[in-house]
PDB file of C-alpha atoms and ligand atoms in Angstrom:
ATOM      1  CA  UNK A   1      -3.622   9.181 -11.756  1.00 45.00           C
ATOM      2  CA  UNK A   2      -5.119   8.548  -8.418  1.00 52.00           C
ATOM      3  CA  UNK A   3      -4.187  11.492  -6.211  1.00 66.00           C
ATOM      4  CA  UNK A   4      -3.030  15.082  -5.973  1.00 68.00           C
ATOM      5  CA  UNK A   5       0.681  14.230  -6.260  1.00 75.00           C
ATOM      6  CA  UNK A   6       0.093  13.187  -9.868  1.00 85.00           C
ATOM      7  CA  UNK A   7       1.889   9.918  -9.214  1.00 94.00           C
ATOM      8  CA  UNK A   8       0.941   6.465  -8.078  1.00 98.00           C
ATOM      9  CA  UNK A   9       2.594   6.223  -4.668  1.00 98.00           C
ATOM     10  CA  UNK A  10       3.461   2.766  -3.331  1.00 98.00           C
ATOM     11  CA  UNK A  11       4.666   2.053   0.215  1.00 98.00           C
ATOM     12  CA  UNK A  12       6.160  -1.341   1.108  1.00 99.00           C
ATOM     13  CA  UNK A  13       5.691  -2.135   4.801  1.00 99.00           C
ATOM     14  CA  UNK A  14       7.189  -4.729   7.176  1.00 98.00           C
ATOM     15  CA  UNK A  15       8.098  -4.704  10.866  1.00 98.00           C
ATOM     16  CA  UNK A  16      11.652  -3.342  11.017  1.00 98.00           C
ATOM     17  CA  UNK A  17      12.074  -1.772   7.540  1.00 98.00           C
ATOM     18  CA  UNK A  18      15.523  -3.358   7.387  1.00 98.00           C
ATOM     19  CA  UNK A  19      14.890  -6.701   5.625  1.00 98.00           C
ATOM     20  CA  UNK A  20      11.685  -7.368   3.678  1.00 98.00           C
ATOM     21  CA  UNK A  21      10.273  -3.933   2.830  1.00 98.00           C
ATOM     22  CA  UNK A  22      13.605  -2.425   1.702  1.00 98.00           C
ATOM     23  CA  UNK A  23      14.030  -5.499  -0.529  1.00 98.00           C
ATOM     24  CA  UNK A  24      10.525  -5.044  -1.951  1.00 98.00           C
ATOM     25  CA  UNK A  25      11.237  -1.312  -2.346  1.00 98.00           C
ATOM     26  CA  UNK A  26      14.416  -1.942  -4.384  1.00 98.00           C
ATOM     27  CA  UNK A  27      12.988  -4.770  -6.486  1.00 98.00           C
ATOM     28  CA  UNK A  28       9.806  -2.898  -7.402  1.00 98.00           C
ATOM     29  CA  UNK A  29      11.737   0.318  -8.023  1.00 98.00           C
ATOM     30  CA  UNK A  30      14.009  -1.432 -10.539  1.00 98.00           C
ATOM     31  CA  UNK A  31      11.054  -3.065 -12.271  1.00 98.00           C
ATOM     32  CA  UNK A  32       9.349   0.333 -12.573  1.00 98.00           C
ATOM     33  CA  UNK A  33      12.556   1.949 -13.865  1.00 98.00           C
ATOM     34  CA  UNK A  34      13.107  -0.841 -16.412  1.00 98.00           C
ATOM     35  CA  UNK A  35       9.531  -0.295 -17.620  1.00 98.00           C
ATOM     36  CA  UNK A  36      10.244   3.441 -18.070  1.00 98.00           C
ATOM     37  CA  UNK A  37       7.625   4.365 -15.461  1.00 98.00           C
ATOM     38  CA  UNK A  38       9.732   6.065 -12.771  1.00 98.00           C
ATOM     39  CA  UNK A  39       8.076   9.422 -13.462  1.00 97.00           C
ATOM     40  CA  UNK A  40       4.663   7.902 -12.855  1.00 97.00           C
ATOM     41  CA  UNK A  41       5.104   5.345 -10.081  1.00 98.00           C
ATOM     42  CA  UNK A  42       6.986   6.174  -6.901  1.00 98.00           C
ATOM     43  CA  UNK A  43       7.999   3.627  -4.251  1.00 98.00           C
ATOM     44  CA  UNK A  44       9.125   3.946  -0.642  1.00 98.00           C
ATOM     45  CA  UNK A  45       9.214   1.649   2.394  1.00 98.00           C
ATOM     46  CA  UNK A  46       8.557   1.814   6.133  1.00 98.00           C
ATOM     47  CA  UNK A  47       8.254  -0.391   9.216  1.00 98.00           C
ATOM     48  CA  UNK A  48       5.431  -0.662  11.714  1.00 98.00           C
ATOM     49  CA  UNK A  49       8.045  -0.848  14.502  1.00 98.00           C
ATOM     50  CA  UNK A  50      10.475   1.780  15.718  1.00 97.00           C
ATOM     51  CA  UNK A  51      13.440  -0.468  16.659  1.00 96.00           C
ATOM     52  CA  UNK A  52      15.645   0.272  13.657  1.00 97.00           C
ATOM     53  CA  UNK A  53      14.782   3.877  12.702  1.00 98.00           C
ATOM     54  CA  UNK A  54      17.651   5.499  10.792  1.00 98.00           C
ATOM     55  CA  UNK A  55      19.514   2.234  10.143  1.00 98.00           C
ATOM     56  CA  UNK A  56      20.675   0.888   6.799  1.00 98.00           C
ATOM     57  CA  UNK A  57      19.022  -2.305   5.550  1.00 98.00           C
ATOM     58  CA  UNK A  58      20.367  -5.508   7.107  1.00 98.00           C
ATOM     59  CA  UNK A  59      23.712  -6.513   5.566  1.00 97.00           C
ATOM     60  CA  UNK A  60      22.290  -9.916   4.587  1.00 97.00           C
ATOM     61  CA  UNK A  61      19.499  -8.204   2.620  1.00 98.00           C
ATOM     62  CA  UNK A  62      21.960  -5.830   0.958  1.00 98.00           C
ATOM     63  CA  UNK A  63      24.226  -8.676  -0.092  1.00 97.00           C
ATOM     64  CA  UNK A  64      21.458 -10.954  -1.356  1.00 98.00           C
ATOM     65  CA  UNK A  65      19.934  -8.050  -3.328  1.00 98.00           C
ATOM     66  CA  UNK A  66      23.260  -7.035  -4.828  1.00 98.00           C
ATOM     67  CA  UNK A  67      23.843 -10.554  -6.187  1.00 98.00           C
ATOM     68  CA  UNK A  68      20.606 -10.187  -8.163  1.00 98.00           C
ATOM     69  CA  UNK A  69      21.408  -6.695  -9.429  1.00 97.00           C
ATOM     70  CA  UNK A  70      19.363  -4.627  -6.962  1.00 98.00           C
ATOM     71  CA  UNK A  71      20.697  -1.786  -4.836  1.00 96.00           C
ATOM     72  CA  UNK A  72      19.424  -0.904  -1.357  1.00 97.00           C
ATOM     73  CA  UNK A  73      21.722   2.128  -1.234  1.00 97.00           C
ATOM     74  CA  UNK A  74      20.169   5.227   0.310  1.00 97.00           C
ATOM     75  CA  UNK A  75      17.351   3.385   2.092  1.00 98.00           C
ATOM     76  CA  UNK A  76      17.172   4.166   5.836  1.00 98.00           C
ATOM     77  CA  UNK A  77      14.623   2.623   8.159  1.00 98.00           C
ATOM     78  CA  UNK A  78      11.641   4.805   8.917  1.00 98.00           C
ATOM     79  CA  UNK A  79       8.505   4.130  10.896  1.00 98.00           C
ATOM     80  CA  UNK A  80       5.071   4.168   9.304  1.00 98.00           C
ATOM     81  CA  UNK A  81       3.196   7.402  10.121  1.00 98.00           C
ATOM     82  CA  UNK A  82      -0.541   7.997  10.159  1.00 98.00           C
ATOM     83  CA  UNK A  83      -0.141  10.629   7.395  1.00 98.00           C
ATOM     84  CA  UNK A  84       1.161   7.892   5.101  1.00 98.00           C
ATOM     85  CA  UNK A  85      -2.342   6.480   4.716  1.00 98.00           C
ATOM     86  CA  UNK A  86      -3.548   9.601   2.911  1.00 98.00           C
ATOM     87  CA  UNK A  87      -0.386  10.103   0.828  1.00 97.00           C
ATOM     88  CA  UNK A  88       0.137   6.591  -0.520  1.00 98.00           C
ATOM     89  CA  UNK A  89      -2.198   4.812  -2.935  1.00 98.00           C
ATOM     90  CA  UNK A  90      -0.965   1.300  -2.154  1.00 98.00           C
ATOM     91  CA  UNK A  91       0.280   0.391   1.335  1.00 98.00           C
ATOM     92  CA  UNK A  92       1.496  -3.187   1.029  1.00 98.00           C
ATOM     93  CA  UNK A  93       2.026  -5.395   4.058  1.00 98.00           C
ATOM     94  CA  UNK A  94       4.649  -8.144   3.928  1.00 98.00           C
ATOM     95  CA  UNK A  95       2.732 -10.362   6.382  1.00 98.00           C
ATOM     96  CA  UNK A  96      -0.515 -10.642   8.319  1.00 98.00           C
ATOM     97  CA  UNK A  97       0.950  -9.057  11.462  1.00 98.00           C
ATOM     98  CA  UNK A  98       2.039  -5.974   9.541  1.00 98.00           C
ATOM     99  CA  UNK A  99      -1.391  -5.937   7.862  1.00 98.00           C
ATOM    100  CA  UNK A 100      -3.209  -6.031  11.228  1.00 98.00           C
ATOM    101  CA  UNK A 101      -0.985  -3.275  12.680  1.00 98.00           C
ATOM    102  CA  UNK A 102      -1.661  -1.085   9.654  1.00 98.00           C
ATOM    103  CA  UNK A 103      -5.438  -1.570   9.835  1.00 98.00           C
ATOM    104  CA  UNK A 104      -5.355  -0.752  13.553  1.00 98.00           C
ATOM    105  CA  UNK A 105      -3.497   2.478  12.846  1.00 98.00           C
ATOM    106  CA  UNK A 106      -5.263   3.723   9.708  1.00 98.00           C
ATOM    107  CA  UNK A 107      -8.383   5.877   9.607  1.00 98.00           C
ATOM    108  CA  UNK A 108     -11.215   3.684   8.209  1.00 98.00           C
ATOM    109  CA  UNK A 109     -11.502   5.725   5.012  1.00 98.00           C
ATOM    110  CA  UNK A 110      -8.066   4.443   3.980  1.00 98.00           C
ATOM    111  CA  UNK A 111      -8.485   0.760   4.818  1.00 98.00           C
ATOM    112  CA  UNK A 112      -9.073  -0.105   1.149  1.00 98.00           C
ATOM    113  CA  UNK A 113      -5.496   1.016   0.313  1.00 98.00           C
ATOM    114  CA  UNK A 114      -3.960  -1.569   2.666  1.00 98.00           C
ATOM    115  CA  UNK A 115      -3.264  -4.931   1.026  1.00 98.00           C
ATOM    116  CA  UNK A 116      -1.060  -7.958   1.524  1.00 98.00           C
ATOM    117  CA  UNK A 117       1.759  -7.600  -1.018  1.00 98.00           C
ATOM    118  CA  UNK A 118       1.610 -11.330  -1.821  1.00 98.00           C
ATOM    119  CA  UNK A 119      -1.969 -10.920  -3.103  1.00 97.00           C
ATOM    120  CA  UNK A 120      -0.309  -9.684  -6.287  1.00 97.00           C
ATOM    121  CA  UNK A 121       1.872 -12.774  -6.701  1.00 96.00           C
ATOM    122  CA  UNK A 122       0.895 -15.825  -8.662  1.00 87.00           C
ATOM    123  CA  UNK A 123       1.841 -17.974  -5.708  1.00 82.00           C
ATOM    124  CA  UNK A 124       0.072 -19.786  -2.892  1.00 82.00           C
ATOM    125  CA  UNK A 125       2.124 -17.941  -0.246  1.00 84.00           C
ATOM    126  CA  UNK A 126       0.217 -15.087   1.367  1.00 91.00           C
ATOM    127  CA  UNK A 127       3.135 -13.679   3.347  1.00 97.00           C
ATOM    128  CA  UNK A 128       6.790 -12.806   2.889  1.00 98.00           C
ATOM    129  CA  UNK A 129       8.254 -14.585   5.945  1.00 97.00           C
ATOM    130  CA  UNK A 130      10.418 -12.597   8.344  1.00 97.00           C
ATOM    131  CA  UNK A 131      14.028 -13.642   7.552  1.00 97.00           C
ATOM    132  CA  UNK A 132      15.643 -11.850  10.508  1.00 95.00           C
ATOM    133  CA  UNK A 133      16.363 -15.002  12.499  1.00 94.00           C
ATOM    134  CA  UNK A 134      16.795 -17.269   9.469  1.00 91.00           C
ATOM    135  CA  UNK A 135      19.850 -18.286   7.476  1.00 91.00           C
ATOM    136  CA  UNK A 136      20.814 -17.111   4.012  1.00 92.00           C
ATOM    137  CA  UNK A 137      17.945 -19.102   2.407  1.00 95.00           C
ATOM    138  CA  UNK A 138      15.442 -16.867   4.198  1.00 97.00           C
ATOM    139  CA  UNK A 139      16.864 -13.852   2.402  1.00 98.00           C
ATOM    140  CA  UNK A 140      16.806 -15.620  -0.977  1.00 98.00           C
ATOM    141  CA  UNK A 141      13.177 -16.599  -0.367  1.00 97.00           C
ATOM    142  CA  UNK A 142      12.312 -12.953   0.400  1.00 98.00           C
ATOM    143  CA  UNK A 143      13.741 -11.950  -2.984  1.00 98.00           C
ATOM    144  CA  UNK A 144      11.964 -14.782  -4.840  1.00 97.00           C
ATOM    145  CA  UNK A 145       8.636 -13.745  -3.328  1.00 97.00           C
ATOM    146  CA  UNK A 146       9.025  -9.997  -3.746  1.00 98.00           C
ATOM    147  CA  UNK A 147      10.136 -10.413  -7.375  1.00 98.00           C
ATOM    148  CA  UNK A 148       6.961 -12.353  -8.082  1.00 97.00           C
ATOM    149  CA  UNK A 149       4.674  -9.956  -6.235  1.00 98.00           C
ATOM    150  CA  UNK A 150       6.382  -6.938  -7.853  1.00 98.00           C
ATOM    151  CA  UNK A 151       5.668  -8.273 -11.336  1.00 98.00           C
ATOM    152  CA  UNK A 152       2.023  -8.827 -10.384  1.00 98.00           C
ATOM    153  CA  UNK A 153       1.746  -5.394  -8.797  1.00 98.00           C
ATOM    154  CA  UNK A 154       3.121  -3.657 -11.884  1.00 98.00           C
ATOM    155  CA  UNK A 155       0.629  -5.502 -14.122  1.00 97.00           C
ATOM    156  CA  UNK A 156      -2.173  -4.582 -11.739  1.00 97.00           C
ATOM    157  CA  UNK A 157      -1.214  -0.885 -11.707  1.00 98.00           C
ATOM    158  CA  UNK A 158      -0.902  -0.828 -15.498  1.00 96.00           C
ATOM    159  CA  UNK A 159      -4.414  -2.250 -15.844  1.00 95.00           C
ATOM    160  CA  UNK A 160      -6.038  -0.397 -12.981  1.00 93.00           C
ATOM    161  CA  UNK A 161      -4.408   3.010 -12.899  1.00 92.00           C
ATOM    162  CA  UNK A 162      -2.583   3.670 -16.198  1.00 90.00           C
ATOM    163  CA  UNK A 163      -4.427   3.942 -19.469  1.00 74.00           C
TER     164      UNK A 163
HETATM  165  P1  4NP B   1      11.827  -6.879   8.643  1.00 95.84           P
HETATM  166  O1  4NP B   1      12.660  -7.875   9.595  1.00 95.84           O
HETATM  167  O2  4NP B   1      10.487  -6.644   9.319  1.00 95.84           O
HETATM  168  O3  4NP B   1      11.695  -7.662   7.388  1.00 95.84           O
HETATM  169  O4  4NP B   1      12.653  -5.627   8.511  1.00 95.84           O
HETATM  170  C1  4NP B   1      12.858  -7.659  10.952  1.00 95.84           C
HETATM  171  C2  4NP B   1      13.879  -6.858  11.372  1.00 95.84           C
HETATM  172  C3  4NP B   1      14.108  -6.675  12.725  1.00 95.84           C
HETATM  173  C4  4NP B   1      13.290  -7.285  13.639  1.00 95.84           C
HETATM  174  C5  4NP B   1      12.250  -8.070  13.219  1.00 95.84           C
HETATM  175  C6  4NP B   1      12.021  -8.251  11.862  1.00 95.84           C
HETATM  176  N1  4NP B   1      13.548  -7.111  15.023  1.00 95.84           N
HETATM  177  O5  4NP B   1      12.837  -7.740  15.818  1.00 95.84           O
HETATM  178  O6  4NP B   1      14.446  -6.357  15.395  1.00 95.84           O
END
């Protein structure tokens, strides 16, 4: 265990918290549940921007997720807060812009917790591209990438944090 909550706390972060990070949140949450680790690993999501606070995930994300057996129900957009850097153990940026915003906001002592989510994927892509202005393929690509990175993240946490 890595902190006082007794859990490993993971925060998925994008810009709006309505497309990529809610998708990553739901995909990783299901993987954790299927592995029987929901009591040990907790996952949430947030956006660096404030535009969509309180909104449901984008309908296109909800529909694409549902087709693959994931539910985004109950997720509402929230903005990343400075307190999140102490609470969470892994704060995972969907792209380099999110990563830079998070580093700019976080006290230096927490910089090591901030990573690009795609670092955990066995894939050359280093970012989950913003699908907001894309067609349906953009939303499928988000799911392909976050499924891969989620699998890598769970293996990493099992090796690094759970013994
Ligand atoms: P997300 O996508 O960061 O994956 O949630 C976006 C959602 C909304 C906007 C940009 C990206 N927007 O500019 O409103």
